[in-house]
Coordinates of C-alpha atoms in Angstrom, one line a residue:
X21 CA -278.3 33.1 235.5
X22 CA -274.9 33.5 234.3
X23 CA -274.4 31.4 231.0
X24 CA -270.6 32.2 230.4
X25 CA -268.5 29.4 230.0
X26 CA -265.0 29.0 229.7
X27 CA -263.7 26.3 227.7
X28 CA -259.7 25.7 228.6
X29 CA -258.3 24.1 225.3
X30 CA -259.0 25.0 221.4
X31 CA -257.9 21.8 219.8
X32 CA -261.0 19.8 219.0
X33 CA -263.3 19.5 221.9
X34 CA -263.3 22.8 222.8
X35 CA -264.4 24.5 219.9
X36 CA -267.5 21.6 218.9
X37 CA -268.4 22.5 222.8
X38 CA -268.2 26.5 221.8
X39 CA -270.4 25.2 218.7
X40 CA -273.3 23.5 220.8
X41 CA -272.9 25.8 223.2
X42 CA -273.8 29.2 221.4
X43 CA -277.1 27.2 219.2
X44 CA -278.6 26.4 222.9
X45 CA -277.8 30.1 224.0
X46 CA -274.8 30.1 226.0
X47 CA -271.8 32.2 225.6
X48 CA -268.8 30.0 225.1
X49 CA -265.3 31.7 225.5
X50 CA -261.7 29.5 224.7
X51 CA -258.8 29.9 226.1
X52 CA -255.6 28.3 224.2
X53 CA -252.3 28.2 226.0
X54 CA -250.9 28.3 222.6
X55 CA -249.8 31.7 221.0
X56 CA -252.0 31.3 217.7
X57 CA -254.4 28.9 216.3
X58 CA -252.2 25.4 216.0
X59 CA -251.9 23.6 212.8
X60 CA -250.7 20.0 211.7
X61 CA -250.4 17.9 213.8
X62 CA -251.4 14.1 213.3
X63 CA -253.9 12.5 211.0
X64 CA -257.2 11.5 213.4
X65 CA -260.3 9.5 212.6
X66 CA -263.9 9.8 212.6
X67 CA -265.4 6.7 213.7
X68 CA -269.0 5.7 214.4
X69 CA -271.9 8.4 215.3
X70 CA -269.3 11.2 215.5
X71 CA -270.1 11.0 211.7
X72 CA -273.8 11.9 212.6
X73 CA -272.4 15.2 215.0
X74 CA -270.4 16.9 212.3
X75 CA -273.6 16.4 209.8
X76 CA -276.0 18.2 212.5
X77 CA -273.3 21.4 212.6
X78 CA -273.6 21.2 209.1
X79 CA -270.0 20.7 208.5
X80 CA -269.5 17.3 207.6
X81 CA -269.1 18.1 203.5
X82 CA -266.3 21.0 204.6
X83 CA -264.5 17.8 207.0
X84 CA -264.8 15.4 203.8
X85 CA -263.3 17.9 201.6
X86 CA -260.3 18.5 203.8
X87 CA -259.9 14.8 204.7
X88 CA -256.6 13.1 204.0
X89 CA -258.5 10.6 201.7
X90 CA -256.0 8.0 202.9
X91 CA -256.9 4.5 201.0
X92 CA -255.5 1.8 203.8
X93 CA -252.5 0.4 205.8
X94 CA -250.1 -1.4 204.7
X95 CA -247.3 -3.6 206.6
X96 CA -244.3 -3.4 204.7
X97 CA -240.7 -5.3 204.9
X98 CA -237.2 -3.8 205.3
X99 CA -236.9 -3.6 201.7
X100 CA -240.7 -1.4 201.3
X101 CA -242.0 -4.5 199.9
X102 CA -246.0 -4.8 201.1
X103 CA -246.7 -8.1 203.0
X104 CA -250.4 -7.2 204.1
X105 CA -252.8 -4.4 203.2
X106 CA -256.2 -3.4 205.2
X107 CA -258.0 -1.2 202.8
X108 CA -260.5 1.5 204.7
X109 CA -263.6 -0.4 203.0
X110 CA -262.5 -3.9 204.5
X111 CA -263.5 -3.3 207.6
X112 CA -266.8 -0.7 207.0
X113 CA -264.3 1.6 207.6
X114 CA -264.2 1.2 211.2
X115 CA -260.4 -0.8 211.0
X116 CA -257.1 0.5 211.7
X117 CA -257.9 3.1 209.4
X118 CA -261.2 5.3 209.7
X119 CA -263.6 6.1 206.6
X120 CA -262.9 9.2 207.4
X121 CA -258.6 10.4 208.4
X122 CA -258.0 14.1 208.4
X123 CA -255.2 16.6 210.4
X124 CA -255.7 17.3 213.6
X125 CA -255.1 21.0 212.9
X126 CA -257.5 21.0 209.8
X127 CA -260.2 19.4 211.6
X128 CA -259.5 22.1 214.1
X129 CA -259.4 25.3 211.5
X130 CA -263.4 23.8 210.2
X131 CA -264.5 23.5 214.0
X132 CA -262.7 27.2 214.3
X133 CA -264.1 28.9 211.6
X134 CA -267.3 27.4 212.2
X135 CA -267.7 29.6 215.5
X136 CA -264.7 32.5 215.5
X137 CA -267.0 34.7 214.7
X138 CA -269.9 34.7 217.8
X139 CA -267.1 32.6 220.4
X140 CA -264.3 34.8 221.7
X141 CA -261.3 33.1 221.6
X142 CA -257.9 34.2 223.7
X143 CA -254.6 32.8 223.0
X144 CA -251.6 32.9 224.5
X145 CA -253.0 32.6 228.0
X146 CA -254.1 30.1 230.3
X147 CA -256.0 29.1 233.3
X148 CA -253.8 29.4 236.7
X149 CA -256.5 28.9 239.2
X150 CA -260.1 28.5 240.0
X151 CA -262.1 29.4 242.6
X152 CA -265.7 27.7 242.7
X153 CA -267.9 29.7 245.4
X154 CA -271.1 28.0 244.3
X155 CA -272.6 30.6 242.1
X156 CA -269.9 31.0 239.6
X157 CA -266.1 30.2 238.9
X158 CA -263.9 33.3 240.2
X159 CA -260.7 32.1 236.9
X160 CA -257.0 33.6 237.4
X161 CA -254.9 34.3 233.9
X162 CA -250.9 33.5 233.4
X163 CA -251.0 37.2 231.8
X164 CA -252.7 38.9 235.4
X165 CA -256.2 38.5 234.0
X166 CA -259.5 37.6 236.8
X167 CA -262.5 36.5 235.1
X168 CA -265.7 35.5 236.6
X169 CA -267.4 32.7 234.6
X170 CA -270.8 30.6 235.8
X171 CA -269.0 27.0 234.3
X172 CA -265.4 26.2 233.6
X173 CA -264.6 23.1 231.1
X174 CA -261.2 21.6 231.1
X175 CA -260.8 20.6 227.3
X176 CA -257.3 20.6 227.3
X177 CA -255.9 17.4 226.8
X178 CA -254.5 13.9 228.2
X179 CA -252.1 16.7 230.5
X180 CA -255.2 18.8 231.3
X181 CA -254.5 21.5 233.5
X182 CA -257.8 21.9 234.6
X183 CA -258.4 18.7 235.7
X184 CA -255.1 18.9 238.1
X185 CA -256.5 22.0 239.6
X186 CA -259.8 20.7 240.4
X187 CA -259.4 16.7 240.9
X188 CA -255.6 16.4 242.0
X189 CA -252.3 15.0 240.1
X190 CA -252.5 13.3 236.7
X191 CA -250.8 10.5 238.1
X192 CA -254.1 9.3 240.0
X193 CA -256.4 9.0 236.8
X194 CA -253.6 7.8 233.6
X195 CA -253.2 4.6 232.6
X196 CA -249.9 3.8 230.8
X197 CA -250.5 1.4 228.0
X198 CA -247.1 0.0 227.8
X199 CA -246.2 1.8 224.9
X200 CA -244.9 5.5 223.4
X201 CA -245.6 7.1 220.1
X202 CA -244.3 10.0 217.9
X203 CA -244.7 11.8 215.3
X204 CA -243.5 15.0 212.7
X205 CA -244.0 16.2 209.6
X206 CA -241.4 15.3 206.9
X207 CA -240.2 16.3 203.6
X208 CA -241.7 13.5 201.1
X209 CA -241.2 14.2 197.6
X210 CA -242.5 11.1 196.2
X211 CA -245.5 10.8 195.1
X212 CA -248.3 9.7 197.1
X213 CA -250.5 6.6 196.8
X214 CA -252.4 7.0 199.8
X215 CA -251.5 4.4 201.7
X216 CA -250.2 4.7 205.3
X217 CA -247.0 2.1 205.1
X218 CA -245.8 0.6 208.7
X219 CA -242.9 -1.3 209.2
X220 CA -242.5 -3.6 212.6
X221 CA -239.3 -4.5 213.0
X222 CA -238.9 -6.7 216.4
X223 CA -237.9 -5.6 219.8
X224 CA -241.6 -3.9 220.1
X225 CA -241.2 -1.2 217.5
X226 CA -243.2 0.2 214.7
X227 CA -242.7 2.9 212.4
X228 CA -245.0 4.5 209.3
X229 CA -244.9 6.9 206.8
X230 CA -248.6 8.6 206.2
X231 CA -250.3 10.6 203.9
X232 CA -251.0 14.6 204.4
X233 CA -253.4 16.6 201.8
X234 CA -250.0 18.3 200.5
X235 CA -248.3 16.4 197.8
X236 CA -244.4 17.4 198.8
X237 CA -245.0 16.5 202.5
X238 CA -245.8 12.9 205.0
X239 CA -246.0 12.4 208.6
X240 CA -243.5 10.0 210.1
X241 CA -244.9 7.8 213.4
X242 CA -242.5 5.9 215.2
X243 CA -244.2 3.9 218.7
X244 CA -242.7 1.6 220.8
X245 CA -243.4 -0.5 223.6
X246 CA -241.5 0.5 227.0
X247 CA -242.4 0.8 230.8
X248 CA -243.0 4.2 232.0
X249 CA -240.0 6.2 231.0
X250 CA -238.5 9.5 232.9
X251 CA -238.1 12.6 231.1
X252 CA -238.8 16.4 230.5
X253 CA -242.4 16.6 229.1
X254 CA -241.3 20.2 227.6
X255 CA -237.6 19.3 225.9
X256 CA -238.1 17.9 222.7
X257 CA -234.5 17.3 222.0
X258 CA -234.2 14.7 225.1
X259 CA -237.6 12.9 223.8
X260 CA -235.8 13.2 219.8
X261 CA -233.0 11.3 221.2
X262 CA -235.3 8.8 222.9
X263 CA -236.6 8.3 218.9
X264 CA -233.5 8.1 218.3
X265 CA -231.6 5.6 220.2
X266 CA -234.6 3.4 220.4
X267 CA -234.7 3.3 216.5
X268 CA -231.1 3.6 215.3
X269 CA -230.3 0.0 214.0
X270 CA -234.0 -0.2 212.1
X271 CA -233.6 0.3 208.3
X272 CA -236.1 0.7 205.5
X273 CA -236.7 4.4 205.4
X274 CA -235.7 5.2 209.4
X275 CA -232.4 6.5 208.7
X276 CA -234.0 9.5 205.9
X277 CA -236.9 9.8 208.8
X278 CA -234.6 10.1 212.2
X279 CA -232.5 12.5 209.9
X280 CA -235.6 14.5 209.3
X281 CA -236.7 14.8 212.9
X282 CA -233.9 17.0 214.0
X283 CA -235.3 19.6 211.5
X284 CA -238.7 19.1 212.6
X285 CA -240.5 21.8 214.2
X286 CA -243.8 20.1 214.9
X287 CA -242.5 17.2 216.8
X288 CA -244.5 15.4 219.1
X289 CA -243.7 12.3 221.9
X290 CA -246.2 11.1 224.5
X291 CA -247.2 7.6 226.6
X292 CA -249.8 5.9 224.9
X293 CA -252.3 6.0 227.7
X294 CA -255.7 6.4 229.5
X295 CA -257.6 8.8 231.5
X296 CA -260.2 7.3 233.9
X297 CA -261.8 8.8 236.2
X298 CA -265.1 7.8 238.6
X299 CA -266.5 11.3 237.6
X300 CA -266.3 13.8 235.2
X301 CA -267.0 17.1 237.1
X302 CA -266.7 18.8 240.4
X303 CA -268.9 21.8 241.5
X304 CA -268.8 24.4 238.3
X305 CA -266.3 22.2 236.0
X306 CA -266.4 19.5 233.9
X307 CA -264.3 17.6 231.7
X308 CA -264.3 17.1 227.9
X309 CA -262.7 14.6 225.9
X310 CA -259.1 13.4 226.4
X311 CA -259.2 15.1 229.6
X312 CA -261.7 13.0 230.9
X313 CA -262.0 9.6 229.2
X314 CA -258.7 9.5 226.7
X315 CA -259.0 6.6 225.3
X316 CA -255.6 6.1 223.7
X317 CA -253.2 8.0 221.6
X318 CA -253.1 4.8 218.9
X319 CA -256.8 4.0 219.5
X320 CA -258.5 5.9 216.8
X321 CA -261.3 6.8 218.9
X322 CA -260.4 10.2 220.9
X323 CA -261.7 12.6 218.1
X324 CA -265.4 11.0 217.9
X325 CA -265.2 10.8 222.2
X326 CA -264.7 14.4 222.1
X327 CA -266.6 15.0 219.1
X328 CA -269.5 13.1 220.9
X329 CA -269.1 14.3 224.2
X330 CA -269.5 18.3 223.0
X331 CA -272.5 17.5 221.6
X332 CA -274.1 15.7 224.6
X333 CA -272.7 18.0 227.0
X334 CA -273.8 21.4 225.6
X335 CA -277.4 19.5 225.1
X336 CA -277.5 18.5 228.2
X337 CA -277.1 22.0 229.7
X338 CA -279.7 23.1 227.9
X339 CA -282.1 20.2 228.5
X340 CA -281.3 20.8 232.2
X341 CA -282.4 24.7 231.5
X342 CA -278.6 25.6 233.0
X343 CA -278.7 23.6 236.1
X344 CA -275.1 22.6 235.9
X345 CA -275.8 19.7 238.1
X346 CA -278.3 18.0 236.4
X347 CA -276.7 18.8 233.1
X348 CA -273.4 17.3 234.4
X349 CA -275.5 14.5 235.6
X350 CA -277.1 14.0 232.5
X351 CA -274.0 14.0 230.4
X352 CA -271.8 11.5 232.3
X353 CA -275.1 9.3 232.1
X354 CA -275.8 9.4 228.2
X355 CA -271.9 9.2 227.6
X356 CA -270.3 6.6 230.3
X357 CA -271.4 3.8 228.7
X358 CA -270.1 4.6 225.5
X359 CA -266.6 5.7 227.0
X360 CA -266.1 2.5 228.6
X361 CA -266.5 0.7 225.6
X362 CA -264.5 2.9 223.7
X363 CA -261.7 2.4 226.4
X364 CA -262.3 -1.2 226.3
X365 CA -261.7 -1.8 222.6
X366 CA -258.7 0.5 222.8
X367 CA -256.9 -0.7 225.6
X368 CA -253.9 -2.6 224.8
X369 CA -255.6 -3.6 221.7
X370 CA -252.9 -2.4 219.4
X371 CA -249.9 -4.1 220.6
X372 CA -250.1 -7.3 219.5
X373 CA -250.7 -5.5 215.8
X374 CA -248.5 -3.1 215.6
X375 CA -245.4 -4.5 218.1
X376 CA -245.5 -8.4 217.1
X377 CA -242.8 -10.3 219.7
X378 CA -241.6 -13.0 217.2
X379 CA -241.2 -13.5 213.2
X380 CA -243.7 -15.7 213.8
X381 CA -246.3 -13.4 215.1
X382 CA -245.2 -11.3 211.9
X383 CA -246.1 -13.6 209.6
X384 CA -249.7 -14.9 211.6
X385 CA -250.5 -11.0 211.6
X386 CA -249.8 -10.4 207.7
X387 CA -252.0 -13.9 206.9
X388 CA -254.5 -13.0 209.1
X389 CA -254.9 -9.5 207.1
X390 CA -254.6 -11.4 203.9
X391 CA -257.3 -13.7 204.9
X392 CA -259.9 -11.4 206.0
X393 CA -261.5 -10.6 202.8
X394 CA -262.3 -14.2 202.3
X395 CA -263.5 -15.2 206.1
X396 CA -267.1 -15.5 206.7
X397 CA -267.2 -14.3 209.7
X398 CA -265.7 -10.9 208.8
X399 CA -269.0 -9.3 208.5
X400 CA -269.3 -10.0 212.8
X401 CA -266.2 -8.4 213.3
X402 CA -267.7 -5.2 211.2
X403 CA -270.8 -5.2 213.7
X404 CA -268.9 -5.8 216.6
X405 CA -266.9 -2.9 215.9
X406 CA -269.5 -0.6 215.0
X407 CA -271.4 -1.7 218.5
X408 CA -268.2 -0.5 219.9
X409 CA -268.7 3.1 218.8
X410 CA -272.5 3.3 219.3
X411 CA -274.8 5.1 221.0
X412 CA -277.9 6.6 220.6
X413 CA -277.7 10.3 220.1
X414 CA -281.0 12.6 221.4
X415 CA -282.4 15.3 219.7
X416 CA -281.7 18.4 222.1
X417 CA -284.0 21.4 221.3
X418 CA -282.2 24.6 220.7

């Protein structure tokens, strides 16, 4: 039986499925499209039982230790004045903000170190074409490379590549949201409190300033509500003017931000949308994480779906003894359930938060933040939340 595996994406997913993979006796191997291992990027959450996968690698100290240790949000006014803070413990840490926030790219270098050294990795490249002839995955290179694999996971991304090669055009499984977000790293020589401080100014706009580990430097997020917009997914200085024009007549700190994101070399602009999809894999390939079952870019929830879903798939492989079929099967059956609630809780569930229409729905937002530690009923939100994120993980022998 051939247990290769390629794994098409190094961000998250892929390298916690080159993890499980390699303890049930596979050989995981991960391609990245980028030229070396990625760093930054935005600040991500742990939520739920993806707490319980990164304590079963054995990793969950190493995440806590390079964690953001970010304290709450906070809704501020034109002048940086607070109106309404959601500490993390309010909510069980399951709120806007997670118990748990840490980089995208240091979550990734723990995941990466954690299996660098038994996973070959190969960046730079990236998959071309497939073709499945039953027994195995015959997988063409952008550099001239043919490799014959016996699976083939597409853990690349909301944009996946390998799911438009296998199920067809990206445009049959999103979901826009209604909505765009950004975000870039910025100079910030103030001294951090570890808060993350939004402002919403009307005409369905938000902006923050968050907390990174480093004491000299924040992310800036700008998001805004919009139909689906036309532009070049791969020129970031027609989606900086987009920031931009939408933002130019906002003040508190925009103006020092917008001037900052010309310099920026980590920019990043995207819809905030879905992925769904009726199944998950086709022949030899499967899907992972965003690629699959995205949830939402502003949801909070895509890092413990793909967290999650590495851990059931690699286990189900092995429970299934390498029957892809049954292992596929067995996957998409343990982890539907918990996607579509996931997607449920996400979807849309932001805008009336972060994008409030009137000054009206501003100030019924900030009272109802200011309220909550006193409600009785805040405890049922806590439980309905954590429902949200559950599911019941197996024990998978290795």
């Amino acid at each position: 039986m051939n247990r290769s595996v390629l794994i098409n994406g190094a961000s998250v997913a892929g390298p916690a499925l080159a993890f499980w993979l390699r303890r049930h006796g596979f050989d995981p191997v991960v391609v990245e499209r980028a030229p070396a291992f990625r760093e930054g990027g935005h600040a991500i959450d742990l939520r739920g039982v993806a707490h319980e996968v990164v304590w079963r690698m054995g990793l969950a100290a190493e995440i806590r230790r390079a964690s953001i240790g970010t304290r709450g949000m906070s809704f501020v006014d034109a002048s940086g004045r607070p109106r309404a803070s959601m500490p993390v413990e309010l909510l069980g840490g399951e709120g806007a903000v997670g118990e748990i926030e840490i980089l995208r790219g240091d979550l990734s270098q723990v995941l990466y170190d954690a299996t660098r050294d038994d996973t070959e990795y190969i960046f730079g490249d990236h998959v071309t074409a497939l073709a499945d002839d039953g027994d195995g995955v015959e997988v063409r290179f952008a550099g001239g490379g043919r490799r014959r694999f016996g699976l083939v996971v597409g853990a690349d991304g909301i944009h996946s590549t390998i799911r438009s090669l296998v199920f067809g055009e990206e445009a049959g499984f999103a979901r826009h949201l209604g909505s765009y977000t950004s975000y870039f790293t910025i100079p910030y020589p103030m001294a951090h409190d570890r808060w993350d401080r939004y402002h919403t100014p009307l005409g369905g706009r938000a902006v923050a300033i968050r907390p990174t580990p480093l004491p000299d430097e924040a992310k800036a997020l700008f998001a805004f509500t919009s139909p689906p917009l036309s532009y070049d997914r791969y020129d970031t200085g027609q989606q900086k003017k987009i920031i931009a024009d939408r933002f130019a007549d906002v003040g508190w700190e925009v103006p020092r931000l917008l001037s900052a994101m010309w310099e920026a070399e980590d920019f990043y602009f995207d819809t905030i949308g879905q992925i769904h999809m009726d199944r998950w894999s086709s022949g030899r390939t499967v899907l992972l994480g965003d690629a699959a079952y995205c949830p939402s870019a502003l949801s909070g929830l895509g890092t413990s779906l793909a967290l999650v879903g590495a851990y059931v798939l690699a286990g189900e492989l092995a429970a299934a003894g390498g029957d892809h079929r049954a292992g596929f099967a067995g996957y998409e059956r343990e982890m539907r359930g918990y996607v579509t609630a996931s997607q449920a809780r996400a979807n849309g569930g932001e805008t009336g938060f972060l994008f409030p229409k009137t000054r009206a729905h501003v100030m019924m937002r900030d009272m109802m933040i200011r309220s909550l530690p006193y409600v009785p009923w805040r405890k049922m939100i806590v439980k309905r939340l954590q429902q949200a994120d559950a599911i019941t993980l197996k024990d998978y022998q290795s």
